[in-house]
Amino acid sequence: MEKVRVVGTSRKVMGSKSAKEARNAGLVPCVIYGQEGTEHFTTDPKQLKSLIYTPDFKTVDLVLDGKSKSAIIKDIQFHPVMGNVLHVDFLELTPGVAVKVDIPLSSKGISEGVKLGGKLLQQLRKIRVKVTPENLVDRLYVDVTSLELGQSARVRDVEVTDDMIVMNPAATPVVMVETPRALR
């Protein structure tokens, strides 16, 4: 799994006024929630680009005042008009403590229905799982090789490890092979 290093500076003064001052200085106010409590800090928005603007799931190696913490992004707030990052919430990863995360989903194999002229449609892009930090993966897969025309793979067909608990309903369609109009 890919880790992105983010360096931050602790904030001593909290509140909307200090957050606005940080934004005016070109920084992004952030907070990390962990076992010991919350910690407020600011960081450069350039460090967050490879973490936010990607479909991949990545963990964060967060360096605050010389101390390193492992974390994931929990929430991001964007400006409604400009689209720039206003605030980021991180969740500290504690070994042995399960977290709920959205992991990207990919299909593997070539469907029999696609070979006959069907179209593979992915209905769900991410799967929510509850897992400990030691068992985090960057991507989940669903095997589509046995899908015929008009069939679909469901959440229960996604390949997960024994340590993961899938939070999505098991009957939700993930991938389906659509029959094209010409074959109907």
mmCIF file with all atom_site columns, C-alpha atoms in Angstrom:
data_model
loop_
_atom_site.group_PDB
_atom_site.id
_atom_site.type_symbol
_atom_site.label_atom_id
_atom_site.label_alt_id
_atom_site.label_comp_id
_atom_site.label_asym_id
_atom_site.label_entity_id
_atom_site.label_seq_id
_atom_site.pdbx_PDB_ins_code
_atom_site.Cartn_x
_atom_site.Cartn_y
_atom_site.Cartn_z
_atom_site.occupancy
_atom_site.B_iso_or_equiv
_atom_site.pdbx_formal_charge
_atom_site.auth_seq_id
_atom_site.auth_comp_id
_atom_site.auth_asym_id
_atom_site.auth_atom_id
_atom_site.pdbx_PDB_model_num
ATOM 1   C CA . MET A 1 1   ? 0.000   0.000   0.000   1.00 0.00 ? 1   MET A CA 1
ATOM 2   C CA . GLU A 1 2   ? 1.257   3.442   -0.910  1.00 0.00 ? 2   GLU A CA 1
ATOM 3   C CA . LYS A 1 3   ? 2.016   5.934   1.868   1.00 0.00 ? 3   LYS A CA 1
ATOM 4   C CA . VAL A 1 4   ? 2.071   9.680   1.309   1.00 0.00 ? 4   VAL A CA 1
ATOM 5   C CA . ARG A 1 5   ? 4.196   11.829  3.594   1.00 0.00 ? 5   ARG A CA 1
ATOM 6   C CA . VAL A 1 6   ? 2.547   15.027  4.853   1.00 0.00 ? 6   VAL A CA 1
ATOM 7   C CA . VAL A 1 7   ? 4.403   17.497  7.066   1.00 0.00 ? 7   VAL A CA 1
ATOM 8   C CA . GLY A 1 8   ? 2.311   19.733  9.301   1.00 0.00 ? 8   GLY A CA 1
ATOM 9   C CA . THR A 1 9   ? 2.743   22.462  11.898  1.00 0.00 ? 9   THR A CA 1
ATOM 10  C CA . SER A 1 10  ? 0.661   22.400  15.076  1.00 0.00 ? 10  SER A CA 1
ATOM 11  C CA . ARG A 1 11  ? -1.879  25.162  15.660  1.00 0.00 ? 11  ARG A CA 1
ATOM 12  C CA . LYS A 1 12  ? -2.155  26.542  19.174  1.00 0.00 ? 12  LYS A CA 1
ATOM 13  C CA . VAL A 1 13  ? -5.128  28.844  18.538  1.00 0.00 ? 13  VAL A CA 1
ATOM 14  C CA . MET A 1 14  ? -8.373  27.220  17.380  1.00 0.00 ? 14  MET A CA 1
ATOM 15  C CA . GLY A 1 15  ? -11.511 28.698  15.894  1.00 0.00 ? 15  GLY A CA 1
ATOM 16  C CA . SER A 1 16  ? -12.808 30.070  12.643  1.00 0.00 ? 16  SER A CA 1
ATOM 17  C CA . LYS A 1 17  ? -10.736 33.254  12.872  1.00 0.00 ? 17  LYS A CA 1
ATOM 18  C CA . SER A 1 18  ? -7.422  31.396  13.115  1.00 0.00 ? 18  SER A CA 1
ATOM 19  C CA . ALA A 1 19  ? -8.516  28.946  10.389  1.00 0.00 ? 19  ALA A CA 1
ATOM 20  C CA . LYS A 1 20  ? -9.319  31.878  8.100   1.00 0.00 ? 20  LYS A CA 1
ATOM 21  C CA . GLU A 1 21  ? -5.902  33.398  8.828   1.00 0.00 ? 21  GLU A CA 1
ATOM 22  C CA . ALA A 1 22  ? -4.238  30.083  7.936   1.00 0.00 ? 22  ALA A CA 1
ATOM 23  C CA . ARG A 1 23  ? -6.189  29.905  4.646   1.00 0.00 ? 23  ARG A CA 1
ATOM 24  C CA . ASN A 1 24  ? -5.212  33.486  3.812   1.00 0.00 ? 24  ASN A CA 1
ATOM 25  C CA . ALA A 1 25  ? -1.572  32.495  4.397   1.00 0.00 ? 25  ALA A CA 1
ATOM 26  C CA . GLY A 1 26  ? -1.972  29.733  1.783   1.00 0.00 ? 26  GLY A CA 1
ATOM 27  C CA . LEU A 1 27  ? -2.213  26.831  4.260   1.00 0.00 ? 27  LEU A CA 1
ATOM 28  C CA . VAL A 1 28  ? -4.915  24.218  4.847   1.00 0.00 ? 28  VAL A CA 1
ATOM 29  C CA . PRO A 1 29  ? -6.201  23.818  8.417   1.00 0.00 ? 29  PRO A CA 1
ATOM 30  C CA . CYS A 1 30  ? -6.414  20.150  9.407   1.00 0.00 ? 30  CYS A CA 1
ATOM 31  C CA . VAL A 1 31  ? -7.282  18.009  12.403  1.00 0.00 ? 31  VAL A CA 1
ATOM 32  C CA . ILE A 1 32  ? -6.264  14.481  13.341  1.00 0.00 ? 32  ILE A CA 1
ATOM 33  C CA . TYR A 1 33  ? -8.467  12.353  15.578  1.00 0.00 ? 33  TYR A CA 1
ATOM 34  C CA . GLY A 1 34  ? -6.744  9.651   17.582  1.00 0.00 ? 34  GLY A CA 1
ATOM 35  C CA . GLN A 1 35  ? -6.745  7.653   20.804  1.00 0.00 ? 35  GLN A CA 1
ATOM 36  C CA . GLU A 1 36  ? -5.062  10.454  22.777  1.00 0.00 ? 36  GLU A CA 1
ATOM 37  C CA . GLY A 1 37  ? -7.480  13.125  21.524  1.00 0.00 ? 37  GLY A CA 1
ATOM 38  C CA . THR A 1 38  ? -7.541  15.612  18.687  1.00 0.00 ? 38  THR A CA 1
ATOM 39  C CA . GLU A 1 39  ? -4.663  17.644  17.348  1.00 0.00 ? 39  GLU A CA 1
ATOM 40  C CA . HIS A 1 40  ? -5.043  20.690  15.109  1.00 0.00 ? 40  HIS A CA 1
ATOM 41  C CA . PHE A 1 41  ? -2.415  21.609  12.543  1.00 0.00 ? 41  PHE A CA 1
ATOM 42  C CA . THR A 1 42  ? -1.847  23.287  9.184   1.00 0.00 ? 42  THR A CA 1
ATOM 43  C CA . THR A 1 43  ? -0.138  22.000  6.066   1.00 0.00 ? 43  THR A CA 1
ATOM 44  C CA . ASP A 1 44  ? 0.718   23.086  2.555   1.00 0.00 ? 44  ASP A CA 1
ATOM 45  C CA . PRO A 1 45  ? -2.013  22.201  0.007   1.00 0.00 ? 45  PRO A CA 1
ATOM 46  C CA . LYS A 1 46  ? 0.625   20.935  -2.456  1.00 0.00 ? 46  LYS A CA 1
ATOM 47  C CA . GLN A 1 47  ? 1.418   18.049  -0.099  1.00 0.00 ? 47  GLN A CA 1
ATOM 48  C CA . LEU A 1 48  ? -2.227  16.937  -0.182  1.00 0.00 ? 48  LEU A CA 1
ATOM 49  C CA . LYS A 1 49  ? -2.611  16.824  -3.989  1.00 0.00 ? 49  LYS A CA 1
ATOM 50  C CA . SER A 1 50  ? -1.308  13.277  -4.490  1.00 0.00 ? 50  SER A CA 1
ATOM 51  C CA . LEU A 1 51  ? -3.517  12.131  -1.626  1.00 0.00 ? 51  LEU A CA 1
ATOM 52  C CA . ILE A 1 52  ? -6.805  13.828  -2.501  1.00 0.00 ? 52  ILE A CA 1
ATOM 53  C CA . TYR A 1 53  ? -6.941  13.975  -6.300  1.00 0.00 ? 53  TYR A CA 1
ATOM 54  C CA . THR A 1 54  ? -6.601  10.246  -6.976  1.00 0.00 ? 54  THR A CA 1
ATOM 55  C CA . PRO A 1 55  ? -9.000  7.307   -7.106  1.00 0.00 ? 55  PRO A CA 1
ATOM 56  C CA . ASP A 1 56  ? -6.456  5.157   -5.219  1.00 0.00 ? 56  ASP A CA 1
ATOM 57  C CA . PHE A 1 57  ? -6.612  4.410   -1.503  1.00 0.00 ? 57  PHE A CA 1
ATOM 58  C CA . LYS A 1 58  ? -3.504  5.662   0.289   1.00 0.00 ? 58  LYS A CA 1
ATOM 59  C CA . THR A 1 59  ? -2.407  5.970   3.884   1.00 0.00 ? 59  THR A CA 1
ATOM 60  C CA . VAL A 1 60  ? -0.720  9.047   5.295   1.00 0.00 ? 60  VAL A CA 1
ATOM 61  C CA . ASP A 1 61  ? 2.582   9.280   7.124   1.00 0.00 ? 61  ASP A CA 1
ATOM 62  C CA . LEU A 1 62  ? 1.809   12.475  9.042   1.00 0.00 ? 62  LEU A CA 1
ATOM 63  C CA . VAL A 1 63  ? 4.788   14.311  10.567  1.00 0.00 ? 63  VAL A CA 1
ATOM 64  C CA . LEU A 1 64  ? 3.742   16.870  13.207  1.00 0.00 ? 64  LEU A CA 1
ATOM 65  C CA . ASP A 1 65  ? 6.518   18.768  14.961  1.00 0.00 ? 65  ASP A CA 1
ATOM 66  C CA . GLY A 1 66  ? 8.963   15.891  14.454  1.00 0.00 ? 66  GLY A CA 1
ATOM 67  C CA . LYS A 1 67  ? 6.587   13.090  15.550  1.00 0.00 ? 67  LYS A CA 1
ATOM 68  C CA . SER A 1 68  ? 5.286   10.656  12.938  1.00 0.00 ? 68  SER A CA 1
ATOM 69  C CA . LYS A 1 69  ? 1.763   9.206   12.921  1.00 0.00 ? 69  LYS A CA 1
ATOM 70  C CA . SER A 1 70  ? 0.030   6.842   10.520  1.00 0.00 ? 70  SER A CA 1
ATOM 71  C CA . ALA A 1 71  ? -3.406  8.042   9.390   1.00 0.00 ? 71  ALA A CA 1
ATOM 72  C CA . ILE A 1 72  ? -6.091  8.025   6.706   1.00 0.00 ? 72  ILE A CA 1
ATOM 73  C CA . ILE A 1 73  ? -8.296  10.811  5.372   1.00 0.00 ? 73  ILE A CA 1
ATOM 74  C CA . LYS A 1 74  ? -11.767 10.760  6.895   1.00 0.00 ? 74  LYS A CA 1
ATOM 75  C CA . ASP A 1 75  ? -13.298 13.947  5.436   1.00 0.00 ? 75  ASP A CA 1
ATOM 76  C CA . ILE A 1 76  ? -12.397 16.760  3.058   1.00 0.00 ? 76  ILE A CA 1
ATOM 77  C CA . GLN A 1 77  ? -14.174 20.088  2.728   1.00 0.00 ? 77  GLN A CA 1
ATOM 78  C CA . PHE A 1 78  ? -13.919 21.971  -0.567  1.00 0.00 ? 78  PHE A CA 1
ATOM 79  C CA . HIS A 1 79  ? -14.814 25.571  -1.370  1.00 0.00 ? 79  HIS A CA 1
ATOM 80  C CA . PRO A 1 80  ? -18.224 25.496  -3.119  1.00 0.00 ? 80  PRO A CA 1
ATOM 81  C CA . VAL A 1 81  ? -17.200 27.826  -5.952  1.00 0.00 ? 81  VAL A CA 1
ATOM 82  C CA . MET A 1 82  ? -13.413 27.777  -6.223  1.00 0.00 ? 82  MET A CA 1
ATOM 83  C CA . GLY A 1 83  ? -12.984 24.051  -5.540  1.00 0.00 ? 83  GLY A CA 1
ATOM 84  C CA . ASN A 1 84  ? -9.869  24.451  -3.379  1.00 0.00 ? 84  ASN A CA 1
ATOM 85  C CA . VAL A 1 85  ? -9.411  22.450  -0.170  1.00 0.00 ? 85  VAL A CA 1
ATOM 86  C CA . LEU A 1 86  ? -10.754 24.254  2.914   1.00 0.00 ? 86  LEU A CA 1
ATOM 87  C CA . HIS A 1 87  ? -10.254 21.635  5.640   1.00 0.00 ? 87  HIS A CA 1
ATOM 88  C CA . VAL A 1 88  ? -9.097  18.019  6.010   1.00 0.00 ? 88  VAL A CA 1
ATOM 89  C CA . ASP A 1 89  ? -9.945  15.560  8.800   1.00 0.00 ? 89  ASP A CA 1
ATOM 90  C CA . PHE A 1 90  ? -7.516  12.691  9.404   1.00 0.00 ? 90  PHE A CA 1
ATOM 91  C CA . LEU A 1 91  ? -8.057  9.545   11.473  1.00 0.00 ? 91  LEU A CA 1
ATOM 92  C CA . GLU A 1 92  ? -5.035  8.105   13.253  1.00 0.00 ? 92  GLU A CA 1
ATOM 93  C CA . LEU A 1 93  ? -4.483  4.394   12.637  1.00 0.00 ? 93  LEU A CA 1
ATOM 94  C CA . THR A 1 94  ? -3.925  2.519   15.887  1.00 0.00 ? 94  THR A CA 1
ATOM 95  C CA . PRO A 1 95  ? -2.707  -1.086  15.582  1.00 0.00 ? 95  PRO A CA 1
ATOM 96  C CA . GLY A 1 96  ? -5.437  -3.555  16.506  1.00 0.00 ? 96  GLY A CA 1
ATOM 97  C CA . VAL A 1 97  ? -8.279  -1.012  16.358  1.00 0.00 ? 97  VAL A CA 1
ATOM 98  C CA . ALA A 1 98  ? -10.667 -1.522  13.421  1.00 0.00 ? 98  ALA A CA 1
ATOM 99  C CA . VAL A 1 99  ? -11.615 1.410   11.180  1.00 0.00 ? 99  VAL A CA 1
ATOM 100 C CA . LYS A 1 100 ? -14.275 1.802   8.492   1.00 0.00 ? 100 LYS A CA 1
ATOM 101 C CA . VAL A 1 101 ? -12.806 2.736   5.110   1.00 0.00 ? 101 VAL A CA 1
ATOM 102 C CA . ASP A 1 102 ? -13.950 2.926   1.479   1.00 0.00 ? 102 ASP A CA 1
ATOM 103 C CA . ILE A 1 103 ? -11.623 0.797   -0.642  1.00 0.00 ? 103 ILE A CA 1
ATOM 104 C CA . PRO A 1 104 ? -11.647 1.059   -4.464  1.00 0.00 ? 104 PRO A CA 1
ATOM 105 C CA . LEU A 1 105 ? -13.017 -1.901  -6.406  1.00 0.00 ? 105 LEU A CA 1
ATOM 106 C CA . SER A 1 106 ? -11.689 -3.339  -9.665  1.00 0.00 ? 106 SER A CA 1
ATOM 107 C CA . SER A 1 107 ? -12.772 -6.208  -11.866 1.00 0.00 ? 107 SER A CA 1
ATOM 108 C CA . LYS A 1 108 ? -10.383 -8.922  -12.980 1.00 0.00 ? 108 LYS A CA 1
ATOM 109 C CA . GLY A 1 109 ? -10.676 -11.249 -15.911 1.00 0.00 ? 109 GLY A CA 1
ATOM 110 C CA . ILE A 1 110 ? -12.646 -11.028 -19.154 1.00 0.00 ? 110 ILE A CA 1
ATOM 111 C CA . SER A 1 111 ? -16.315 -11.906 -18.969 1.00 0.00 ? 111 SER A CA 1
ATOM 112 C CA . GLU A 1 112 ? -17.849 -14.523 -21.259 1.00 0.00 ? 112 GLU A CA 1
ATOM 113 C CA . GLY A 1 113 ? -20.691 -12.079 -21.950 1.00 0.00 ? 113 GLY A CA 1
ATOM 114 C CA . VAL A 1 114 ? -18.245 -9.381  -23.041 1.00 0.00 ? 114 VAL A CA 1
ATOM 115 C CA . LYS A 1 115 ? -16.617 -11.852 -25.455 1.00 0.00 ? 115 LYS A CA 1
ATOM 116 C CA . LEU A 1 116 ? -20.076 -12.351 -27.026 1.00 0.00 ? 116 LEU A CA 1
ATOM 117 C CA . GLY A 1 117 ? -20.531 -8.595  -27.520 1.00 0.00 ? 117 GLY A CA 1
ATOM 118 C CA . GLY A 1 118 ? -21.909 -7.455  -24.162 1.00 0.00 ? 118 GLY A CA 1
ATOM 119 C CA . LYS A 1 119 ? -20.849 -4.355  -22.301 1.00 0.00 ? 119 LYS A CA 1
ATOM 120 C CA . LEU A 1 120 ? -19.349 -4.518  -18.784 1.00 0.00 ? 120 LEU A CA 1
ATOM 121 C CA . LEU A 1 121 ? -20.888 -1.873  -16.505 1.00 0.00 ? 121 LEU A CA 1
ATOM 122 C CA . GLN A 1 122 ? -19.396 -1.160  -13.078 1.00 0.00 ? 122 GLN A CA 1
ATOM 123 C CA . GLN A 1 123 ? -22.175 -0.126  -10.706 1.00 0.00 ? 123 GLN A CA 1
ATOM 124 C CA . LEU A 1 124 ? -20.095 0.380   -7.549  1.00 0.00 ? 124 LEU A CA 1
ATOM 125 C CA . ARG A 1 125 ? -16.642 1.990   -7.453  1.00 0.00 ? 125 ARG A CA 1
ATOM 126 C CA . LYS A 1 126 ? -15.855 1.586   -3.733  1.00 0.00 ? 126 LYS A CA 1
ATOM 127 C CA . ILE A 1 127 ? -16.696 -0.929  -1.032  1.00 0.00 ? 127 ILE A CA 1
ATOM 128 C CA . ARG A 1 128 ? -16.952 0.065   2.646   1.00 0.00 ? 128 ARG A CA 1
ATOM 129 C CA . VAL A 1 129 ? -15.151 -2.383  4.931   1.00 0.00 ? 129 VAL A CA 1
ATOM 130 C CA . LYS A 1 130 ? -14.278 -2.549  8.617   1.00 0.00 ? 130 LYS A CA 1
ATOM 131 C CA . VAL A 1 131 ? -10.683 -3.674  9.037   1.00 0.00 ? 131 VAL A CA 1
ATOM 132 C CA . THR A 1 132 ? -7.664  -3.251  11.297  1.00 0.00 ? 132 THR A CA 1
ATOM 133 C CA . PRO A 1 133 ? -4.744  -1.135  9.989   1.00 0.00 ? 133 PRO A CA 1
ATOM 134 C CA . GLU A 1 134 ? -2.504  -4.202  9.672   1.00 0.00 ? 134 GLU A CA 1
ATOM 135 C CA . ASN A 1 135 ? -4.904  -5.774  7.153   1.00 0.00 ? 135 ASN A CA 1
ATOM 136 C CA . LEU A 1 136 ? -5.613  -2.709  5.000   1.00 0.00 ? 136 LEU A CA 1
ATOM 137 C CA . VAL A 1 137 ? -5.331  -3.229  1.243   1.00 0.00 ? 137 VAL A CA 1
ATOM 138 C CA . ASP A 1 138 ? -5.215  -0.607  -1.485  1.00 0.00 ? 138 ASP A CA 1
ATOM 139 C CA . ARG A 1 139 ? -7.744  -2.335  -3.785  1.00 0.00 ? 139 ARG A CA 1
ATOM 140 C CA . LEU A 1 140 ? -10.417 -5.053  -3.753  1.00 0.00 ? 140 LEU A CA 1
ATOM 141 C CA . TYR A 1 141 ? -11.233 -7.273  -6.739  1.00 0.00 ? 141 TYR A CA 1
ATOM 142 C CA . VAL A 1 142 ? -14.266 -9.045  -8.154  1.00 0.00 ? 142 VAL A CA 1
ATOM 143 C CA . ASP A 1 143 ? -13.827 -11.900 -10.655 1.00 0.00 ? 143 ASP A CA 1
ATOM 144 C CA . VAL A 1 144 ? -16.028 -11.410 -13.745 1.00 0.00 ? 144 VAL A CA 1
ATOM 145 C CA . THR A 1 145 ? -14.827 -14.295 -15.935 1.00 0.00 ? 145 THR A CA 1
ATOM 146 C CA . SER A 1 146 ? -17.977 -16.402 -15.389 1.00 0.00 ? 146 SER A CA 1
ATOM 147 C CA . LEU A 1 147 ? -20.512 -13.616 -16.097 1.00 0.00 ? 147 LEU A CA 1
ATOM 148 C CA . GLU A 1 148 ? -22.771 -14.234 -19.101 1.00 0.00 ? 148 GLU A CA 1
ATOM 149 C CA . LEU A 1 149 ? -24.981 -11.698 -20.906 1.00 0.00 ? 149 LEU A CA 1
ATOM 150 C CA . GLY A 1 150 ? -27.458 -10.132 -18.468 1.00 0.00 ? 150 GLY A CA 1
ATOM 151 C CA . GLN A 1 151 ? -25.740 -11.474 -15.344 1.00 0.00 ? 151 GLN A CA 1
ATOM 152 C CA . SER A 1 152 ? -24.208 -9.446  -12.541 1.00 0.00 ? 152 SER A CA 1
ATOM 153 C CA . ALA A 1 153 ? -21.700 -9.864  -9.723  1.00 0.00 ? 153 ALA A CA 1
ATOM 154 C CA . ARG A 1 154 ? -22.775 -8.698  -6.278  1.00 0.00 ? 154 ARG A CA 1
ATOM 155 C CA . VAL A 1 155 ? -21.010 -7.425  -3.156  1.00 0.00 ? 155 VAL A CA 1
ATOM 156 C CA . ARG A 1 156 ? -20.943 -10.984 -1.759  1.00 0.00 ? 156 ARG A CA 1
ATOM 157 C CA . ASP A 1 157 ? -18.777 -11.987 -4.769  1.00 0.00 ? 157 ASP A CA 1
ATOM 158 C CA . VAL A 1 158 ? -16.016 -9.460  -3.939  1.00 0.00 ? 158 VAL A CA 1
ATOM 159 C CA . GLU A 1 159 ? -12.781 -11.131 -2.832  1.00 0.00 ? 159 GLU A CA 1
ATOM 160 C CA . VAL A 1 160 ? -12.079 -10.017 0.756   1.00 0.00 ? 160 VAL A CA 1
ATOM 161 C CA . THR A 1 161 ? -9.795  -11.441 3.419   1.00 0.00 ? 161 THR A CA 1
ATOM 162 C CA . ASP A 1 162 ? -11.097 -13.155 6.553   1.00 0.00 ? 162 ASP A CA 1
ATOM 163 C CA . ASP A 1 163 ? -10.101 -10.120 8.628   1.00 0.00 ? 163 ASP A CA 1
ATOM 164 C CA . MET A 1 164 ? -12.429 -7.742  6.724   1.00 0.00 ? 164 MET A CA 1
ATOM 165 C CA . ILE A 1 165 ? -16.088 -7.121  7.459   1.00 0.00 ? 165 ILE A CA 1
ATOM 166 C CA . VAL A 1 166 ? -18.002 -5.787  4.437   1.00 0.00 ? 166 VAL A CA 1
ATOM 167 C CA . MET A 1 167 ? -20.426 -3.009  5.420   1.00 0.00 ? 167 MET A CA 1
ATOM 168 C CA . ASN A 1 168 ? -22.342 -2.801  2.104   1.00 0.00 ? 168 ASN A CA 1
ATOM 169 C CA . PRO A 1 169 ? -25.486 -4.944  1.625   1.00 0.00 ? 169 PRO A CA 1
ATOM 170 C CA . ALA A 1 170 ? -24.487 -8.323  0.156   1.00 0.00 ? 170 ALA A CA 1
ATOM 171 C CA . ALA A 1 171 ? -27.090 -8.254  -2.640  1.00 0.00 ? 171 ALA A CA 1
ATOM 172 C CA . THR A 1 172 ? -25.996 -4.910  -4.094  1.00 0.00 ? 172 THR A CA 1
ATOM 173 C CA . PRO A 1 173 ? -24.871 -5.297  -7.749  1.00 0.00 ? 173 PRO A CA 1
ATOM 174 C CA . VAL A 1 174 ? -21.232 -4.404  -8.323  1.00 0.00 ? 174 VAL A CA 1
ATOM 175 C CA . VAL A 1 175 ? -20.618 -5.286  -11.977 1.00 0.00 ? 175 VAL A CA 1
ATOM 176 C CA . MET A 1 176 ? -23.069 -6.373  -14.669 1.00 0.00 ? 176 MET A CA 1
ATOM 177 C CA . VAL A 1 177 ? -22.860 -7.440  -18.291 1.00 0.00 ? 177 VAL A CA 1
ATOM 178 C CA . GLU A 1 178 ? -25.425 -5.559  -20.343 1.00 0.00 ? 178 GLU A CA 1
ATOM 179 C CA . THR A 1 179 ? -26.892 -7.095  -23.467 1.00 0.00 ? 179 THR A CA 1
ATOM 180 C CA . PRO A 1 180 ? -26.510 -4.635  -26.363 1.00 0.00 ? 180 PRO A CA 1
ATOM 181 C CA . ARG A 1 181 ? -29.528 -3.686  -28.445 1.00 0.00 ? 181 ARG A CA 1
ATOM 182 C CA . ALA A 1 182 ? -28.150 -5.476  -31.512 1.00 0.00 ? 182 ALA A CA 1
ATOM 183 C CA . LEU A 1 183 ? -28.113 -8.829  -29.682 1.00 0.00 ? 183 LEU A CA 1
ATOM 184 C CA . ARG A 1 184 ? -31.590 -8.433  -28.184 1.00 0.00 ? 184 ARG A CA 1
#
